[in-house]
mmCIF file with all atom_site columns, C-alpha atoms in Angstrom:
data_model
loop_
_atom_site.group_PDB
_atom_site.id
_atom_site.type_symbol
_atom_site.label_atom_id
_atom_site.label_alt_id
_atom_site.label_comp_id
_atom_site.label_asym_id
_atom_site.label_entity_id
_atom_site.label_seq_id
_atom_site.pdbx_PDB_ins_code
_atom_site.Cartn_x
_atom_site.Cartn_y
_atom_site.Cartn_z
_atom_site.occupancy
_atom_site.B_iso_or_equiv
_atom_site.pdbx_formal_charge
_atom_site.auth_seq_id
_atom_site.auth_comp_id
_atom_site.auth_asym_id
_atom_site.auth_atom_id
_atom_site.pdbx_PDB_model_num
ATOM 1   C CA . MET A 1 1   ? -8.077  -14.611 -1.314   1.00 41.00 ? 1   MET A CA 1
ATOM 2   C CA . MET A 1 2   ? -7.985  -11.312 -0.061   1.00 49.00 ? 2   MET A CA 1
ATOM 3   C CA . LEU A 1 3   ? -10.015 -9.738  -2.505   1.00 46.00 ? 3   LEU A CA 1
ATOM 4   C CA . HIS A 1 4   ? -12.323 -12.702 -1.956   1.00 48.00 ? 4   HIS A CA 1
ATOM 5   C CA . SER A 1 5   ? -12.886 -12.621 1.608    1.00 53.00 ? 5   SER A CA 1
ATOM 6   C CA . ARG A 1 6   ? -13.970 -8.340  1.281    1.00 50.00 ? 6   ARG A CA 1
ATOM 7   C CA . VAL A 1 7   ? -16.309 -8.687  -0.803   1.00 48.00 ? 7   VAL A CA 1
ATOM 8   C CA . ARG A 1 8   ? -18.187 -11.811 1.150    1.00 53.00 ? 8   ARG A CA 1
ATOM 9   C CA . ARG A 1 9   ? -17.879 -9.085  4.592    1.00 51.00 ? 9   ARG A CA 1
ATOM 10  C CA . PHE A 1 10  ? -18.783 -6.459  2.452    1.00 49.00 ? 10  PHE A CA 1
ATOM 11  C CA . SER A 1 11  ? -21.754 -8.311  0.919    1.00 51.00 ? 11  SER A CA 1
ATOM 12  C CA . ALA A 1 12  ? -23.041 -9.198  4.423    1.00 49.00 ? 12  ALA A CA 1
ATOM 13  C CA . ILE A 1 13  ? -22.346 -5.410  5.264    1.00 46.00 ? 13  ILE A CA 1
ATOM 14  C CA . VAL A 1 14  ? -24.967 -3.718  2.784    1.00 47.00 ? 14  VAL A CA 1
ATOM 15  C CA . ALA A 1 15  ? -27.036 -6.630  3.442    1.00 49.00 ? 15  ALA A CA 1
ATOM 16  C CA . ALA A 1 16  ? -27.567 -5.840  6.769    1.00 46.00 ? 16  ALA A CA 1
ATOM 17  C CA . SER A 1 17  ? -28.017 -2.181  5.843    1.00 47.00 ? 17  SER A CA 1
ATOM 18  C CA . ALA A 1 18  ? -30.369 -3.428  3.443    1.00 47.00 ? 18  ALA A CA 1
ATOM 19  C CA . VAL A 1 19  ? -32.349 -5.029  6.837    1.00 45.00 ? 19  VAL A CA 1
ATOM 20  C CA . LEU A 1 20  ? -32.351 -1.887  8.886    1.00 44.00 ? 20  LEU A CA 1
ATOM 21  C CA . ALA A 1 21  ? -34.095 0.078   5.744    1.00 46.00 ? 21  ALA A CA 1
ATOM 22  C CA . PHE A 1 22  ? -37.184 -2.013  6.127    1.00 46.00 ? 22  PHE A CA 1
ATOM 23  C CA . SER A 1 23  ? -37.582 -1.001  9.924    1.00 44.00 ? 23  SER A CA 1
ATOM 24  C CA . SER A 1 24  ? -36.738 2.149   9.331    1.00 46.00 ? 24  SER A CA 1
ATOM 25  C CA . PRO A 1 25  ? -39.626 4.952   9.832    1.00 45.00 ? 25  PRO A CA 1
ATOM 26  C CA . ALA A 1 26  ? -41.994 6.442   6.990    1.00 42.00 ? 26  ALA A CA 1
ATOM 27  C CA . PHE A 1 27  ? -40.428 8.303   4.632    1.00 47.00 ? 27  PHE A CA 1
ATOM 28  C CA . SER A 1 28  ? -43.107 9.696   2.306    1.00 48.00 ? 28  SER A CA 1
ATOM 29  C CA . GLN A 1 29  ? -45.674 11.741  3.000    1.00 52.00 ? 29  GLN A CA 1
ATOM 30  C CA . ASP A 1 30  ? -47.572 10.444  0.241    1.00 75.00 ? 30  ASP A CA 1
ATOM 31  C CA . VAL A 1 31  ? -47.839 6.509   1.358    1.00 85.00 ? 31  VAL A CA 1
ATOM 32  C CA . THR A 1 32  ? -48.831 5.408   4.357    1.00 92.00 ? 32  THR A CA 1
ATOM 33  C CA . GLU A 1 33  ? -46.607 3.717   7.083    1.00 93.00 ? 33  GLU A CA 1
ATOM 34  C CA . SER A 1 34  ? -48.776 0.789   6.599    1.00 95.00 ? 34  SER A CA 1
ATOM 35  C CA . HIS A 1 35  ? -48.433 0.718   2.920    1.00 96.00 ? 35  HIS A CA 1
ATOM 36  C CA . LEU A 1 36  ? -44.553 0.985   3.720    1.00 94.00 ? 36  LEU A CA 1
ATOM 37  C CA . LYS A 1 37  ? -44.778 -1.811  5.393    1.00 95.00 ? 37  LYS A CA 1
ATOM 38  C CA . ALA A 1 38  ? -46.281 -4.615  3.057    1.00 96.00 ? 38  ALA A CA 1
ATOM 39  C CA . ALA A 1 39  ? -44.176 -2.596  0.512    1.00 96.00 ? 39  ALA A CA 1
ATOM 40  C CA . ARG A 1 40  ? -41.220 -3.393  2.330    1.00 95.00 ? 40  ARG A CA 1
ATOM 41  C CA . ALA A 1 41  ? -42.197 -7.418  3.013    1.00 96.00 ? 41  ALA A CA 1
ATOM 42  C CA . ALA A 1 42  ? -43.311 -7.643  -0.590   1.00 96.00 ? 42  ALA A CA 1
ATOM 43  C CA . ILE A 1 43  ? -40.037 -6.667  -1.574   1.00 96.00 ? 43  ILE A CA 1
ATOM 44  C CA . GLN A 1 44  ? -38.122 -8.872  0.798    1.00 94.00 ? 44  GLN A CA 1
ATOM 45  C CA . ALA A 1 45  ? -40.258 -11.850 -0.149   1.00 95.00 ? 45  ALA A CA 1
ATOM 46  C CA . ILE A 1 46  ? -39.367 -12.266 -3.643   1.00 95.00 ? 46  ILE A CA 1
ATOM 47  C CA . HIS A 1 47  ? -36.218 -10.583 -3.340   1.00 94.00 ? 47  HIS A CA 1
ATOM 48  C CA . ALA A 1 48  ? -36.672 -7.651  -5.559   1.00 93.00 ? 48  ALA A CA 1
ATOM 49  C CA . THR A 1 49  ? -33.188 -5.631  -4.339   1.00 93.00 ? 49  THR A CA 1
ATOM 50  C CA . ASP A 1 50  ? -30.635 -9.001  -4.340   1.00 92.00 ? 50  ASP A CA 1
ATOM 51  C CA . THR A 1 51  ? -28.864 -8.279  -6.573   1.00 90.00 ? 51  THR A CA 1
ATOM 52  C CA . PHE A 1 52  ? -27.545 -5.487  -6.169   1.00 92.00 ? 52  PHE A CA 1
ATOM 53  C CA . ASP A 1 53  ? -26.333 -6.002  -2.884   1.00 91.00 ? 53  ASP A CA 1
ATOM 54  C CA . ASN A 1 54  ? -23.240 -6.685  -4.542   1.00 92.00 ? 54  ASN A CA 1
ATOM 55  C CA . ILE A 1 55  ? -22.600 -3.656  -6.077   1.00 93.00 ? 55  ILE A CA 1
ATOM 56  C CA . LEU A 1 56  ? -20.174 -1.984  -3.588   1.00 94.00 ? 56  LEU A CA 1
ATOM 57  C CA . PRO A 1 57  ? -18.768 -4.542  -2.395   1.00 94.00 ? 57  PRO A CA 1
ATOM 58  C CA . ASN A 1 58  ? -17.742 -5.141  -6.552   1.00 95.00 ? 58  ASN A CA 1
ATOM 59  C CA . ALA A 1 59  ? -16.664 -1.982  -6.957   1.00 95.00 ? 59  ALA A CA 1
ATOM 60  C CA . ALA A 1 60  ? -14.787 -1.874  -4.013   1.00 95.00 ? 60  ALA A CA 1
ATOM 61  C CA . VAL A 1 61  ? -13.043 -4.780  -5.525   1.00 95.00 ? 61  VAL A CA 1
ATOM 62  C CA . ALA A 1 62  ? -12.221 -3.443  -8.593   1.00 96.00 ? 62  ALA A CA 1
ATOM 63  C CA . LEU A 1 63  ? -11.345 0.231   -7.634   1.00 96.00 ? 63  LEU A CA 1
ATOM 64  C CA . GLU A 1 64  ? -8.326  -2.026  -5.056   1.00 96.00 ? 64  GLU A CA 1
ATOM 65  C CA . SER A 1 65  ? -7.152  -4.039  -7.666   1.00 96.00 ? 65  SER A CA 1
ATOM 66  C CA . GLN A 1 66  ? -6.765  -0.740  -9.938   1.00 96.00 ? 66  GLN A CA 1
ATOM 67  C CA . LEU A 1 67  ? -5.410  1.021   -7.241   1.00 96.00 ? 67  LEU A CA 1
ATOM 68  C CA . ILE A 1 68  ? -2.570  -1.674  -6.768   1.00 96.00 ? 68  ILE A CA 1
ATOM 69  C CA . GLN A 1 69  ? -1.914  -2.219  -10.206  1.00 95.00 ? 69  GLN A CA 1
ATOM 70  C CA . LYS A 1 70  ? -0.992  1.514   -10.752  1.00 95.00 ? 70  LYS A CA 1
ATOM 71  C CA . ASN A 1 71  ? 0.588   1.739   -7.467   1.00 95.00 ? 71  ASN A CA 1
ATOM 72  C CA . PRO A 1 72  ? 2.154   -2.101  -5.994   1.00 95.00 ? 72  PRO A CA 1
ATOM 73  C CA . ASP A 1 73  ? 4.095   -0.862  -3.234   1.00 95.00 ? 73  ASP A CA 1
ATOM 74  C CA . MET A 1 74  ? 1.005   0.246   -1.359   1.00 96.00 ? 74  MET A CA 1
ATOM 75  C CA . GLN A 1 75  ? -0.606  -2.852  -1.517   1.00 95.00 ? 75  GLN A CA 1
ATOM 76  C CA . GLU A 1 76  ? -1.236  -2.636  1.938    1.00 95.00 ? 76  GLU A CA 1
ATOM 77  C CA . LEU A 1 77  ? -2.408  1.054   2.462    1.00 96.00 ? 77  LEU A CA 1
ATOM 78  C CA . ILE A 1 78  ? -5.158  0.923   -0.888   1.00 96.00 ? 78  ILE A CA 1
ATOM 79  C CA . GLY A 1 79  ? -6.516  -2.618  0.896    1.00 95.00 ? 79  GLY A CA 1
ATOM 80  C CA . LYS A 1 80  ? -7.129  -1.285  4.048    1.00 96.00 ? 80  LYS A CA 1
ATOM 81  C CA . THR A 1 81  ? -8.480  2.348   2.631    1.00 96.00 ? 81  THR A CA 1
ATOM 82  C CA . VAL A 1 82  ? -10.579 0.860   0.347    1.00 96.00 ? 82  VAL A CA 1
ATOM 83  C CA . ALA A 1 83  ? -11.991 -1.547  2.791    1.00 95.00 ? 83  ALA A CA 1
ATOM 84  C CA . GLU A 1 84  ? -12.778 1.348   5.101    1.00 95.00 ? 84  GLU A CA 1
ATOM 85  C CA . LYS A 1 85  ? -14.506 3.728   2.639    1.00 95.00 ? 85  LYS A CA 1
ATOM 86  C CA . ALA A 1 86  ? -16.458 1.192   1.241    1.00 94.00 ? 86  ALA A CA 1
ATOM 87  C CA . MET A 1 87  ? -17.761 -0.020  4.853    1.00 94.00 ? 87  MET A CA 1
ATOM 88  C CA . GLY A 1 88  ? -18.667 3.364   5.390    1.00 94.00 ? 88  GLY A CA 1
ATOM 89  C CA . LEU A 1 89  ? -20.650 3.370   2.346    1.00 93.00 ? 89  LEU A CA 1
ATOM 90  C CA . ALA A 1 90  ? -22.818 0.716   2.954    1.00 92.00 ? 90  ALA A CA 1
ATOM 91  C CA . SER A 1 91  ? -25.411 2.208   5.172    1.00 91.00 ? 91  SER A CA 1
ATOM 92  C CA . ARG A 1 92  ? -26.692 4.277   2.235    1.00 92.00 ? 92  ARG A CA 1
ATOM 93  C CA . ARG A 1 93  ? -27.855 0.975   1.033    1.00 90.00 ? 93  ARG A CA 1
ATOM 94  C CA . ALA A 1 94  ? -31.030 2.111   2.325    1.00 91.00 ? 94  ALA A CA 1
ATOM 95  C CA . ASP A 1 95  ? -31.660 4.483   0.423    1.00 93.00 ? 95  ASP A CA 1
ATOM 96  C CA . LEU A 1 96  ? -31.839 1.582   -2.060   1.00 93.00 ? 96  LEU A CA 1
ATOM 97  C CA . GLU A 1 97  ? -34.514 -0.158  0.260    1.00 93.00 ? 97  GLU A CA 1
ATOM 98  C CA . LYS A 1 98  ? -36.346 2.688   0.597    1.00 93.00 ? 98  LYS A CA 1
ATOM 99  C CA . GLU A 1 99  ? -36.802 3.895   -2.994   1.00 94.00 ? 99  GLU A CA 1
ATOM 100 C CA . ALA A 1 100 ? -37.456 0.341   -4.113   1.00 95.00 ? 100 ALA A CA 1
ATOM 101 C CA . ALA A 1 101 ? -40.088 0.586   -1.393   1.00 95.00 ? 101 ALA A CA 1
ATOM 102 C CA . LEU A 1 102 ? -41.746 4.046   -2.899   1.00 95.00 ? 102 LEU A CA 1
ATOM 103 C CA . ALA A 1 103 ? -41.313 2.338   -5.977   1.00 95.00 ? 103 ALA A CA 1
ATOM 104 C CA . TYR A 1 104 ? -43.774 0.165   -5.656   1.00 96.00 ? 104 TYR A CA 1
ATOM 105 C CA . ALA A 1 105 ? -46.177 1.079   -3.157   1.00 96.00 ? 105 ALA A CA 1
ATOM 106 C CA . LYS A 1 106 ? -46.966 3.624   -6.226   1.00 94.00 ? 106 LYS A CA 1
ATOM 107 C CA . ILE A 1 107 ? -47.991 0.236   -8.281   1.00 95.00 ? 107 ILE A CA 1
ATOM 108 C CA . PHE A 1 108 ? -49.100 -1.933  -6.075   1.00 96.00 ? 108 PHE A CA 1
ATOM 109 C CA . SER A 1 109 ? -52.468 -1.229  -3.414   1.00 96.00 ? 109 SER A CA 1
ATOM 110 C CA . GLU A 1 110 ? -51.706 -2.265  0.539    1.00 97.00 ? 110 GLU A CA 1
ATOM 111 C CA . LYS A 1 111 ? -53.542 -5.194  -0.080   1.00 97.00 ? 111 LYS A CA 1
ATOM 112 C CA . GLU A 1 112 ? -52.322 -6.459  -3.383   1.00 97.00 ? 112 GLU A CA 1
ATOM 113 C CA . LEU A 1 113 ? -48.416 -5.817  -1.872   1.00 97.00 ? 113 LEU A CA 1
ATOM 114 C CA . ASN A 1 114 ? -49.980 -8.247  1.141    1.00 97.00 ? 114 ASN A CA 1
ATOM 115 C CA . ASP A 1 115 ? -51.090 -10.549 -1.016   1.00 98.00 ? 115 ASP A CA 1
ATOM 116 C CA . ILE A 1 116 ? -48.002 -10.587 -3.170   1.00 97.00 ? 116 ILE A CA 1
ATOM 117 C CA . ALA A 1 117 ? -45.706 -11.262 0.251    1.00 97.00 ? 117 ALA A CA 1
ATOM 118 C CA . ALA A 1 118 ? -48.262 -13.598 1.777    1.00 97.00 ? 118 ALA A CA 1
ATOM 119 C CA . PHE A 1 119 ? -47.807 -15.862 -1.526   1.00 97.00 ? 119 PHE A CA 1
ATOM 120 C CA . TYR A 1 120 ? -44.196 -15.755 -1.964   1.00 96.00 ? 120 TYR A CA 1
ATOM 121 C CA . ALA A 1 121 ? -43.468 -16.865 1.796    1.00 95.00 ? 121 ALA A CA 1
ATOM 122 C CA . SER A 1 122 ? -45.807 -19.642 0.948    1.00 96.00 ? 122 SER A CA 1
ATOM 123 C CA . ASP A 1 123 ? -44.194 -22.750 -0.551   1.00 96.00 ? 123 ASP A CA 1
ATOM 124 C CA . ALA A 1 124 ? -45.494 -22.936 -3.729   1.00 96.00 ? 124 ALA A CA 1
ATOM 125 C CA . GLY A 1 125 ? -43.769 -18.656 -4.182   1.00 96.00 ? 125 GLY A CA 1
ATOM 126 C CA . LYS A 1 126 ? -40.714 -19.902 -2.685   1.00 95.00 ? 126 LYS A CA 1
ATOM 127 C CA . LYS A 1 127 ? -40.214 -22.745 -5.454   1.00 96.00 ? 127 LYS A CA 1
ATOM 128 C CA . LEU A 1 128 ? -41.185 -20.465 -8.130   1.00 95.00 ? 128 LEU A CA 1
ATOM 129 C CA . LEU A 1 129 ? -38.950 -17.883 -6.777   1.00 94.00 ? 129 LEU A CA 1
ATOM 130 C CA . ASP A 1 130 ? -36.286 -20.912 -6.909   1.00 94.00 ? 130 ASP A CA 1
ATOM 131 C CA . ASN A 1 131 ? -36.953 -22.394 -9.897   1.00 96.00 ? 131 ASN A CA 1
ATOM 132 C CA . GLY A 1 132 ? -38.125 -19.441 -12.186  1.00 93.00 ? 132 GLY A CA 1
ATOM 133 C CA . PRO A 1 133 ? -34.621 -19.403 -14.083  1.00 92.00 ? 133 PRO A CA 1
ATOM 134 C CA . ASN A 1 134 ? -35.023 -22.833 -15.141  1.00 96.00 ? 134 ASN A CA 1
ATOM 135 C CA . VAL A 1 135 ? -38.689 -22.401 -16.427  1.00 96.00 ? 135 VAL A CA 1
ATOM 136 C CA . THR A 1 136 ? -37.787 -19.140 -17.817  1.00 95.00 ? 136 THR A CA 1
ATOM 137 C CA . ARG A 1 137 ? -35.249 -21.432 -20.194  1.00 96.00 ? 137 ARG A CA 1
ATOM 138 C CA . GLU A 1 138 ? -37.017 -23.933 -21.102  1.00 97.00 ? 138 GLU A CA 1
ATOM 139 C CA . LEU A 1 139 ? -39.838 -21.235 -22.354  1.00 96.00 ? 139 LEU A CA 1
ATOM 140 C CA . VAL A 1 140 ? -37.426 -19.466 -24.195  1.00 97.00 ? 140 VAL A CA 1
ATOM 141 C CA . LYS A 1 141 ? -36.282 -22.827 -26.223  1.00 97.00 ? 141 LYS A CA 1
ATOM 142 C CA . ALA A 1 142 ? -39.780 -23.655 -26.648  1.00 98.00 ? 142 ALA A CA 1
ATOM 143 C CA . ALA A 1 143 ? -40.351 -20.398 -28.048  1.00 97.00 ? 143 ALA A CA 1
ATOM 144 C CA . ASP A 1 144 ? -37.671 -20.470 -30.507  1.00 97.00 ? 144 ASP A CA 1
ATOM 145 C CA . ILE A 1 145 ? -38.600 -23.803 -31.693  1.00 97.00 ? 145 ILE A CA 1
ATOM 146 C CA . TRP A 1 146 ? -42.413 -22.433 -32.386  1.00 97.00 ? 146 TRP A CA 1
ATOM 147 C CA . ARG A 1 147 ? -41.468 -19.130 -34.061  1.00 97.00 ? 147 ARG A CA 1
ATOM 148 C CA . ASN A 1 148 ? -39.269 -21.409 -36.540  1.00 97.00 ? 148 ASN A CA 1
ATOM 149 C CA . GLY A 1 149 ? -42.042 -23.564 -37.193  1.00 97.00 ? 149 GLY A CA 1
ATOM 150 C CA . VAL A 1 150 ? -44.986 -20.547 -37.630  1.00 97.00 ? 150 VAL A CA 1
ATOM 151 C CA . GLY A 1 151 ? -42.167 -18.642 -39.753  1.00 97.00 ? 151 GLY A CA 1
ATOM 152 C CA . ARG A 1 152 ? -41.368 -21.461 -42.093  1.00 97.00 ? 152 ARG A CA 1
ATOM 153 C CA . ASP A 1 153 ? -45.034 -22.814 -42.929  1.00 97.00 ? 153 ASP A CA 1
ATOM 154 C CA . LEU A 1 154 ? -46.076 -18.855 -42.831  1.00 97.00 ? 154 LEU A CA 1
ATOM 155 C CA . ALA A 1 155 ? -43.580 -18.568 -46.213  1.00 97.00 ? 155 ALA A CA 1
ATOM 156 C CA . GLN A 1 156 ? -44.749 -21.807 -47.239  1.00 97.00 ? 156 GLN A CA 1
ATOM 157 C CA . GLN A 1 157 ? -47.986 -20.857 -46.683  1.00 97.00 ? 157 GLN A CA 1
ATOM 158 C CA . VAL A 1 158 ? -48.412 -17.462 -48.585  1.00 97.00 ? 158 VAL A CA 1
ATOM 159 C CA . GLY A 1 159 ? -45.720 -19.349 -51.274  1.00 96.00 ? 159 GLY A CA 1
ATOM 160 C CA . GLU A 1 160 ? -48.059 -21.232 -52.441  1.00 95.00 ? 160 GLU A CA 1
ATOM 161 C CA . THR A 1 161 ? -50.454 -19.038 -52.794  1.00 96.00 ? 161 THR A CA 1
ATOM 162 C CA . LEU A 1 162 ? -48.747 -16.095 -54.644  1.00 95.00 ? 162 LEU A CA 1
ATOM 163 C CA . ALA A 1 163 ? -47.637 -19.420 -57.000  1.00 94.00 ? 163 ALA A CA 1
ATOM 164 C CA . ALA A 1 164 ? -51.485 -20.652 -57.582  1.00 93.00 ? 164 ALA A CA 1
ATOM 165 C CA . ALA A 1 165 ? -52.456 -16.643 -58.123  1.00 93.00 ? 165 ALA A CA 1
ATOM 166 C CA . ALA A 1 166 ? -49.978 -16.487 -60.796  1.00 92.00 ? 166 ALA A CA 1
ATOM 167 C CA . LYS A 1 167 ? -50.430 -19.450 -62.421  1.00 91.00 ? 167 LYS A CA 1
ATOM 168 C CA . ALA A 1 168 ? -54.243 -18.088 -62.950  1.00 90.00 ? 168 ALA A CA 1
ATOM 169 C CA . LYS A 1 169 ? -53.131 -14.488 -64.246  1.00 88.00 ? 169 LYS A CA 1
ATOM 170 C CA . ALA A 1 170 ? -50.959 -16.726 -66.773  1.00 81.00 ? 170 ALA A CA 1
ATOM 171 C CA . PRO A 1 171 ? -52.204 -16.347 -70.756  1.00 80.00 ? 171 PRO A CA 1
ATOM 172 C CA . ALA A 1 172 ? -54.259 -19.207 -72.258  1.00 69.00 ? 172 ALA A CA 1
ATOM 173 C CA . ALA A 1 173 ? -51.874 -21.122 -75.200  1.00 65.00 ? 173 ALA A CA 1
ATOM 174 C CA . PRO A 1 174 ? -53.171 -19.895 -78.386  1.00 67.00 ? 174 PRO A CA 1
ATOM 175 C CA . ALA A 1 175 ? -56.087 -22.151 -80.118  1.00 63.00 ? 175 ALA A CA 1
ATOM 176 C CA . ALA A 1 176 ? -54.977 -23.863 -83.432  1.00 59.00 ? 176 ALA A CA 1
ATOM 177 C CA . ASP A 1 177 ? -55.789 -22.528 -87.075  1.00 56.00 ? 177 ASP A CA 1
ATOM 178 C CA . ALA A 1 178 ? -58.684 -24.480 -88.577  1.00 54.00 ? 178 ALA A CA 1
ATOM 179 C CA . THR A 1 179 ? -57.248 -24.061 -91.860  1.00 57.00 ? 179 THR A CA 1
ATOM 180 C CA . ALA A 1 180 ? -54.839 -25.585 -92.049  1.00 54.00 ? 180 ALA A CA 1
ATOM 181 C CA . PRO A 1 181 ? -54.244 -29.827 -91.615  1.00 56.00 ? 181 PRO A CA 1
ATOM 182 C CA . ALA A 1 182 ? -53.832 -31.042 -88.621  1.00 54.00 ? 182 ALA A CA 1
ATOM 183 C CA . ASP A 1 183 ? -50.796 -32.478 -87.061  1.00 54.00 ? 183 ASP A CA 1
ATOM 184 C CA . GLY A 1 184 ? -49.350 -36.001 -89.078  1.00 52.00 ? 184 GLY A CA 1
ATOM 185 C CA . ALA A 1 185 ? -52.309 -35.869 -91.465  1.00 53.00 ? 185 ALA A CA 1
ATOM 186 C CA . ALA A 1 186 ? -51.776 -37.512 -94.801  1.00 53.00 ? 186 ALA A CA 1
ATOM 187 C CA . ALA A 1 187 ? -50.804 -36.110 -97.787  1.00 54.00 ? 187 ALA A CA 1
ATOM 188 C CA . PRO A 1 188 ? -52.821 -36.044 -100.867 1.00 56.00 ? 188 PRO A CA 1
ATOM 189 C CA . ALA A 1 189 ? -52.354 -40.049 -102.554 1.00 56.00 ? 189 ALA A CA 1
ATOM 190 C CA . ALA A 1 190 ? -50.671 -39.452 -106.205 1.00 55.00 ? 190 ALA A CA 1
ATOM 191 C CA . PRO A 1 191 ? -51.985 -41.081 -109.242 1.00 57.00 ? 191 PRO A CA 1
ATOM 192 C CA . ALA A 1 192 ? -50.662 -44.799 -109.931 1.00 54.00 ? 192 ALA A CA 1
ATOM 193 C CA . ASP A 1 193 ? -49.904 -43.894 -113.378 1.00 56.00 ? 193 ASP A CA 1
ATOM 194 C CA . GLY A 1 194 ? -47.666 -41.168 -111.619 1.00 55.00 ? 194 GLY A CA 1
ATOM 195 C CA . SER A 1 195 ? -49.506 -38.089 -113.723 1.00 57.00 ? 195 SER A CA 1
ATOM 196 C CA . ALA A 1 196 ? -49.943 -34.970 -111.744 1.00 54.00 ? 196 ALA A CA 1
ATOM 197 C CA . PRO A 1 197 ? -52.954 -34.709 -109.217 1.00 55.00 ? 197 PRO A CA 1
ATOM 198 C CA . ALA A 1 198 ? -55.779 -33.348 -110.916 1.00 55.00 ? 198 ALA A CA 1
ATOM 199 C CA . ASP A 1 199 ? -56.474 -29.849 -110.424 1.00 55.00 ? 199 ASP A CA 1
ATOM 200 C CA . ASP A 1 200 ? -60.144 -29.400 -108.857 1.00 54.00 ? 200 ASP A CA 1
ATOM 201 C CA . SER A 1 201 ? -59.709 -25.391 -110.516 1.00 51.00 ? 201 SER A CA 1
ATOM 202 C CA . GLN A 1 202 ? -60.037 -26.617 -114.189 1.00 50.00 ? 202 GLN A CA 1
ATOM 203 C CA . ASN A 1 203 ? -63.737 -27.090 -115.714 1.00 48.00 ? 203 ASN A CA 1
#
């Protein structure tokens, strides 16, 4: 329980540090303050860096657990020291916000960033953020079904075309010999008196 409490407390501190970054002065001579302000507003609207809030808290908890396993007799000191040092580093969260704002400002114009912030602050934008992961999962399922279907049909259609081409190239069966008696033709009948058939070659 102590570890979970520290994670929540660290997360709150890190999030507060991120908020402070939004009100910091301009930090790049290449980008105007208004442009950076628009970038920070867009980042906040789309929660672009929220997933990084737990990096420091998780690192602190992992370190504390590792150290306690090696030195169980120092558990209290380890917990106190890790918490203090982690809180001291929480202010560096603002550095990430600055870099994020610069990255967005380099790609998007000030107007585009204002438009992004305005959309994601709207009801439709908030709904997109909330339901985007669900829609993505459904899209992945649909894409899998579609991929299997087109793959199956492609293989079938190509196979049919190749089979037809191979059949067309196969050599034709040899023609029957005209001099040979037709299949099923009756042999010359013997004379009624039992003598041999007359030889047409004799005169």
